Short mmCIF file of C-alpha atoms in Angstrom, two decimals:
data_model
loop_
_atom_site.label_atom_id
_atom_site.label_comp_id
_atom_site.label_asym_id
_atom_site.label_seq_id
_atom_site.Cartn_x
_atom_site.Cartn_y
_atom_site.Cartn_z
CA UNK V 227 1.67 10.59 3.02
CA UNK V 228 2.11 10.55 -0.98
CA UNK V 229 2.41 7.70 -2.79
CA UNK V 230 6.00 6.69 -3.51
CA UNK V 231 7.27 5.33 -6.74
CA UNK V 232 10.58 4.03 -4.97
CA UNK V 233 10.65 0.65 -3.67
CA UNK V 234 13.24 0.28 -0.62
CA UNK V 235 15.33 -2.69 0.72
CA UNK V 236 13.71 -2.13 4.08
CA UNK V 237 10.77 0.09 5.34
CA UNK V 238 11.02 0.24 9.22
CA UNK V 239 7.72 1.75 11.48
CA UNK V 240 7.81 2.58 14.89
CA UNK V 241 9.71 4.30 17.66
CA UNK V 242 12.43 7.27 17.43
CA UNK V 243 13.75 9.88 19.50
CA UNK V 244 16.80 11.85 21.02
CA UNK V 245 19.41 9.43 22.96
CA UNK V 246 20.91 11.50 25.61
CA UNK V 247 23.68 8.97 27.11
CA UNK V 248 25.97 9.78 29.74
CA UNK V 249 29.71 10.65 28.64
CA UNK V 250 30.61 9.17 32.10
CA UNK V 251 30.53 5.38 32.52
CA UNK V 252 29.69 3.49 36.04
CA UNK V 253 28.17 6.68 37.86
CA UNK V 254 24.11 7.39 38.46
CA UNK V 255 22.24 9.71 36.61
CA UNK V 256 22.61 12.10 39.70
CA UNK V 257 26.32 12.21 39.56
CA UNK V 258 26.27 12.39 35.15
CA UNK V 259 27.88 16.01 34.32
CA UNK V 260 27.66 15.41 30.37
CA UNK V 261 25.77 13.74 27.61
CA UNK V 262 25.82 13.05 24.38
CA UNK V 263 23.09 13.36 21.76
CA UNK V 264 22.13 10.55 19.10
CA UNK V 265 19.57 9.34 17.38
CA UNK V 266 17.60 6.79 19.05
CA UNK V 267 14.35 4.61 19.02
CA UNK V 268 14.62 0.84 17.80
CA UNK V 269 12.65 1.31 14.40
CA UNK V 270 14.95 4.46 13.52
CA UNK V 271 18.36 2.43 14.76
CA UNK V 272 17.30 -0.79 12.44
CA UNK V 273 17.05 1.63 9.52
CA UNK V 274 20.33 2.87 10.42
CA UNK V 275 22.13 0.01 11.07
CA UNK V 276 20.83 -1.54 7.35
CA UNK V 277 21.80 1.53 5.69
CA UNK V 278 25.49 1.32 7.03
CA UNK V 279 25.43 -2.13 5.50
CA UNK V 280 24.76 -0.55 2.31
CA UNK V 281 20.92 -1.03 1.86
CA UNK V 282 18.39 1.25 0.71
CA UNK V 283 16.07 2.29 3.76
CA UNK V 284 13.37 4.41 5.01
CA UNK V 285 11.54 4.73 8.40
CA UNK V 286 7.65 5.55 9.05
CA UNK V 287 7.45 7.44 12.50
CA UNK V 288 6.75 11.14 13.83
CA UNK V 289 8.54 13.48 15.66
CA UNK V 290 7.67 16.52 17.79
CA UNK V 291 7.47 19.85 15.69
CA UNK V 292 10.42 21.06 17.77
CA UNK V 293 14.39 21.54 17.52
CA UNK V 294 14.84 17.66 18.66
CA UNK V 295 12.80 16.47 15.38
CA UNK V 296 14.66 18.86 13.17
CA UNK V 297 17.83 16.93 14.58
CA UNK V 298 16.17 13.37 13.98
CA UNK V 299 15.70 14.62 10.14
CA UNK V 300 19.21 15.66 9.73
CA UNK V 301 20.59 12.64 11.60
CA UNK V 302 18.57 10.34 9.57
CA UNK V 303 19.70 12.02 6.22
CA UNK V 304 23.10 11.86 7.48
CA UNK V 305 23.04 8.12 7.88
CA UNK V 306 21.55 7.49 4.55
CA UNK V 307 17.74 6.77 5.95
CA UNK V 308 15.14 8.23 3.95
CA UNK V 309 13.11 10.37 6.02
CA UNK V 310 10.17 11.05 3.55
CA UNK V 311 7.50 9.49 6.10
CA UNK V 312 8.87 11.18 9.15
CA UNK V 313 6.39 13.84 10.09
CA UNK V 314 5.74 16.43 12.60
CA UNK V 315 3.03 16.28 15.72
CA UNK V 316 2.47 19.72 17.08
CA UNK V 317 1.05 18.52 20.04
CA UNK V 318 3.89 16.32 21.57
CA UNK V 319 7.42 17.21 22.16
CA UNK V 320 10.26 14.85 20.81
CA UNK V 321 10.83 11.93 23.21
CA UNK V 322 14.03 12.02 24.82
CA UNK V 323 15.82 8.59 26.34
CA UNK V 324 18.19 8.73 29.10
CA UNK V 325 20.79 5.56 30.24
CA UNK V 326 22.84 4.93 32.79
CA UNK V 327 25.97 2.94 32.02
CA UNK V 328 27.37 0.31 34.57
CA UNK V 329 29.11 -2.37 32.24
CA UNK V 330 29.17 -5.00 31.60
CA UNK V 331 25.21 -5.69 31.64
CA UNK V 332 23.60 -3.12 33.49
CA UNK V 333 22.08 -0.16 31.49
CA UNK V 334 18.97 1.17 33.07
CA UNK V 335 16.81 3.36 30.37
CA UNK V 336 14.71 6.10 31.13
CA UNK V 337 11.85 6.97 28.51
CA UNK V 338 10.56 10.54 28.62
CA UNK V 339 7.34 10.00 26.44
CA UNK V 340 4.62 11.75 28.21
CA UNK V 341 1.65 12.91 27.76
CA UNK V 342 2.31 10.97 24.49
CA UNK V 343 5.26 10.11 21.96
CA UNK V 344 4.54 11.53 18.81
CA UNK V 345 5.73 8.15 17.06
CA UNK V 346 2.29 6.71 18.54
CA UNK V 347 0.45 9.31 16.21
CA UNK V 348 1.08 7.43 13.22
CA UNK V 349 -2.58 7.28 11.38
CA UNK V 350 -3.72 4.68 9.04
CA UNK V 351 -5.01 6.88 6.24
CA UNK V 352 -1.46 8.49 6.22
CA UNK V 353 0.29 5.62 5.18
CA UNK V 354 1.90 4.92 1.69
CA UNK V 355 0.68 1.38 1.44
CA UNK V 356 2.17 0.91 -1.96
CA UNK V 357 5.57 1.52 -0.46
CA UNK V 358 4.68 -0.85 2.36
CA UNK V 359 3.97 -3.62 0.06
CA UNK V 360 6.69 -3.09 -2.19
CA UNK V 361 9.72 -2.92 0.04
CA UNK V 362 11.74 -5.96 0.32
CA UNK V 363 11.69 -6.08 3.91
CA UNK V 364 8.78 -4.38 6.15
CA UNK V 365 9.95 -4.11 9.87
CA UNK V 366 7.23 -3.47 12.73
CA UNK V 367 7.80 -3.19 16.78
CA UNK V 368 5.98 -4.27 19.89
CA UNK V 369 5.82 -0.68 20.82
CA UNK V 370 3.76 0.28 17.97
CA UNK V 371 0.88 -1.87 18.95
CA UNK V 372 0.95 -0.34 22.50
CA UNK V 373 -1.72 2.67 21.75
CA UNK V 374 -3.81 4.04 18.97
CA UNK V 375 -3.73 5.15 16.44
CA UNK V 376 -0.29 3.83 15.93
CA UNK V 377 -1.75 0.22 16.75
CA UNK V 378 -4.44 0.36 13.93
CA UNK V 379 -1.90 1.54 11.85
CA UNK V 380 0.58 -0.94 12.18
CA UNK V 381 -1.93 -3.73 11.92
CA UNK V 382 -3.08 -1.95 8.88
CA UNK V 383 0.11 -1.87 7.63
CA UNK V 384 0.69 -5.51 8.20
CA UNK V 385 -2.43 -6.48 6.36
CA UNK V 386 -1.90 -4.33 3.52
CA UNK V 387 1.58 -6.02 2.89
CA UNK V 388 -0.07 -9.61 3.17
CA UNK V 389 3.34 -11.47 3.78
CA UNK V 390 4.75 -10.04 0.57
CA UNK V 391 8.41 -10.20 0.86
CA UNK V 392 9.78 -10.53 4.16
CA UNK V 393 7.76 -9.20 7.15
CA UNK V 394 9.89 -8.96 10.48
CA UNK V 395 7.99 -8.50 13.76
CA UNK V 396 10.51 -6.92 16.45
CA UNK V 397 8.68 -8.34 19.46
CA UNK V 398 10.16 -4.99 21.48
CA UNK V 399 8.68 -5.58 24.49
CA UNK V 400 9.05 -2.49 26.85
CA UNK V 401 6.75 -3.03 30.04
CA UNK V 402 6.42 0.80 30.68
CA UNK V 403 4.51 1.29 27.61
CA UNK V 404 1.73 -1.35 28.63
CA UNK V 405 -0.38 -1.82 31.69
CA UNK V 406 0.68 -5.52 31.80
CA UNK V 407 1.58 -8.34 29.49
CA UNK V 408 -2.32 -9.63 28.96
CA UNK V 409 -2.99 -6.54 27.43
CA UNK V 410 -0.17 -6.95 24.85
CA UNK V 411 -0.74 -10.42 23.96
CA UNK V 412 -3.79 -10.51 21.62
CA UNK V 413 -2.05 -7.81 19.47
CA UNK V 414 1.07 -9.59 19.59
CA UNK V 415 -0.73 -12.51 18.50
CA UNK V 416 -2.44 -10.72 15.61
CA UNK V 417 1.05 -9.21 14.42
CA UNK V 418 2.29 -12.60 14.07
CA UNK V 419 -0.19 -13.76 12.07
CA UNK V 420 0.90 -11.30 9.42
CA UNK V 421 4.53 -11.59 9.93
CA UNK V 422 7.17 -13.89 8.28
CA UNK V 423 10.19 -13.28 10.90
CA UNK V 424 9.59 -13.18 14.64
CA UNK V 425 12.78 -11.42 16.61
CA UNK V 426 13.14 -11.40 20.42
CA UNK V 427 14.80 -11.98 23.55
CA UNK V 428 13.35 -14.48 26.35
CA UNK V 429 11.48 -11.75 28.04
CA UNK V 430 9.94 -10.66 24.61
CA UNK V 431 8.93 -13.95 23.66
CA UNK V 432 7.30 -14.98 27.11
CA UNK V 433 4.99 -12.14 26.42
CA UNK V 434 4.28 -12.99 22.62
CA UNK V 435 3.90 -16.95 23.48
CA UNK V 436 3.44 -17.44 27.23
CA UNK V 437 6.47 -19.72 27.28
CA UNK V 438 10.24 -18.95 28.18
CA UNK V 439 12.09 -21.78 27.38
CA UNK V 440 14.14 -20.90 23.96
CA UNK V 441 13.31 -23.76 21.68
CA UNK V 442 9.61 -23.77 23.07
CA UNK V 443 9.67 -19.88 22.22
CA UNK V 444 10.70 -20.51 18.82
CA UNK V 445 8.01 -23.25 18.28
CA UNK V 446 5.12 -21.30 19.55
CA UNK V 447 6.50 -18.21 17.37
CA UNK V 448 6.50 -20.82 14.41
CA UNK V 449 2.86 -21.88 15.48
CA UNK V 450 1.65 -18.36 15.58
CA UNK V 451 2.13 -18.08 11.83
CA UNK V 452 5.93 -16.99 11.20
CA UNK V 453 8.29 -18.78 8.74
CA UNK V 454 11.50 -17.96 11.07
CA UNK V 455 11.70 -17.48 14.71
CA UNK V 456 14.84 -15.71 16.08
CA UNK V 457 15.21 -16.03 19.83
CA UNK V 458 18.08 -14.09 21.57
CA UNK V 459 19.24 -15.73 24.53
CA UNK V 460 21.73 -13.29 26.02
CA UNK V 461 24.84 -14.99 27.15
CA UNK V 462 23.90 -18.14 25.37
CA UNK V 463 23.69 -16.40 21.97
CA UNK V 464 20.95 -16.91 19.68
CA UNK V 465 18.71 -19.89 18.48
CA UNK V 466 16.98 -19.32 14.91
CA UNK V 467 14.37 -22.22 13.70
CA UNK V 468 13.07 -21.89 10.19
CA UNK V 469 9.56 -23.76 9.51
CA UNK V 470 11.41 -25.63 6.71
CA UNK V 471 13.32 -27.40 9.41
CA UNK V 472 16.76 -25.62 9.10
CA UNK V 473 18.01 -24.01 12.40
CA UNK V 474 21.11 -22.48 13.80
CA UNK V 475 22.05 -21.74 17.44
CA UNK V 476 25.31 -19.56 17.57
CA UNK V 477 26.80 -18.02 20.63
CA UNK V 478 27.95 -14.77 20.98
CA UNK V 479 31.14 -12.89 19.95
CA UNK V 480 33.11 -11.99 22.88
CA UNK V 481 33.78 -8.18 23.32
CA UNK V 482 34.33 -5.73 26.41
CA UNK V 483 31.03 -4.07 26.83
CA UNK V 484 30.72 -0.19 27.02
CA UNK V 485 27.04 0.12 26.33
CA UNK V 486 24.77 -3.24 25.33
CA UNK V 487 22.23 -0.50 24.29
CA UNK V 488 21.37 -0.69 20.50
CA UNK V 489 23.36 -3.97 20.08
CA UNK V 490 19.96 -5.62 19.37
CA UNK V 491 19.22 -3.13 16.70
CA UNK V 492 22.53 -3.60 15.37
CA UNK V 493 21.65 -7.15 15.03
CA UNK V 494 18.13 -6.67 13.47
CA UNK V 495 19.96 -4.65 10.70
CA UNK V 496 22.36 -7.06 10.13
CA UNK V 497 19.66 -9.91 9.98
CA UNK V 498 17.70 -7.78 7.27
CA UNK V 499 21.03 -7.68 5.56
CA UNK V 500 21.82 -11.27 5.60
CA UNK V 501 17.78 -11.98 4.61
CA UNK V 502 18.20 -9.93 1.44
CA UNK V 503 21.72 -11.49 0.60
CA UNK V 504 20.02 -15.09 0.83
CA UNK V 505 22.40 -16.50 3.24
CA UNK V 506 22.15 -19.42 5.10
CA UNK V 507 20.92 -19.13 9.03
CA UNK V 508 24.10 -19.83 10.57
CA UNK V 509 26.06 -17.18 8.38
CA UNK V 510 22.98 -14.52 8.96
CA UNK V 511 23.33 -15.41 12.93
CA UNK V 512 27.19 -15.02 13.12
CA UNK V 513 27.21 -12.01 11.04
CA UNK V 514 24.30 -10.62 13.33
CA UNK V 515 25.91 -11.44 16.40
CA UNK V 516 29.08 -9.79 15.42
CA UNK V 517 27.19 -6.20 14.64
CA UNK V 518 25.54 -6.52 17.76
CA UNK V 519 28.95 -7.17 19.58
CA UNK V 520 30.71 -4.23 17.82
CA UNK V 521 27.72 -1.82 19.23
CA UNK V 522 27.84 -3.19 22.66
CA UNK V 523 31.75 -2.24 22.78
CA UNK V 524 30.64 1.23 21.69
CA UNK V 525 29.32 4.07 23.95
CA UNK V 526 26.52 5.20 21.07
CA UNK V 527 23.64 3.60 19.44
CA UNK V 528 23.03 4.77 15.76
CA UNK V 529 26.17 6.28 15.31
CA UNK V 530 28.13 3.32 16.61
CA UNK V 531 26.25 0.78 13.98
CA UNK V 532 29.13 -0.99 11.83
CA UNK V 533 29.88 -1.14 8.23
CA UNK V 534 30.57 -4.45 6.46
CA UNK V 535 34.13 -4.52 6.84
CA UNK V 536 34.12 -3.78 10.46
CA UNK V 537 31.74 -6.71 11.12
CA UNK V 538 34.03 -9.06 8.73
CA UNK V 539 37.14 -8.00 10.39
CA UNK V 540 35.63 -8.88 14.01
CA UNK V 541 34.28 -12.04 12.39
CA UNK V 542 37.60 -12.94 11.13
CA UNK V 543 39.09 -12.08 14.75
CA UNK V 544 36.97 -14.35 16.61
CA UNK V 545 37.33 -17.13 14.06
#
């Protein structure tokens, strides 16, 4: 990957794929007849979410050398995400993900990433380390640590960045990508040493820290090396604790849930937006919760990411 002269607000690194979501709600896949096709994958979605809020974003990932890969390039460009570091892998097909939609809180995911996902074929010697170091925010995910060569590339990127700016570790625990949590913990610990922010739900925090109680999770993440721990608690909202002693616990914004998938990525893009804007913790968490709620109220992930005015309107309604 050639050296870039441009500095981005946000560079994410990790998973991308095609989401095929049922256009019928409340039915198992055996009975679904029509699907919508969307850009998917957490790293790609976070970049889209931040771009929707006016941030200059890019993603480091890989697709298959196939029509779905070409579609993902087109989708990223349409969303305003720079695709210069999205490269093809001839050996593997672009992954697809199906879900079932059983509102308000049951959305099973089915990942088709065999024999191997192209986004796990990111190599250390192909990274643009200057761009990674100069980005205002760099975002990596737990899935990127699950297999080589992506694992080594992700850790090399973190080490090269050396906590320059804001470095976010999205804990992103997906059990189907690992043999067991014990296999993941050493790599999570290594990533936490190089990150300044950790974000995860209670399951993800437990994998990273071995504890599950929200405040204990936050304290353990701070002890592992980050400056800000963001613990998502589902119906109880979100807890954010900073090493400087500041903290915020914010309830969720109530909406009628259509599809909860993608809400965490909207939260992530808004977290990045708020950190770049220099907002206080409580404002960032309220804003990110509202963005997540908006996506939860819509079918899609990437194309459902809200604009600033949409988030502000929902916050005004909720206040």
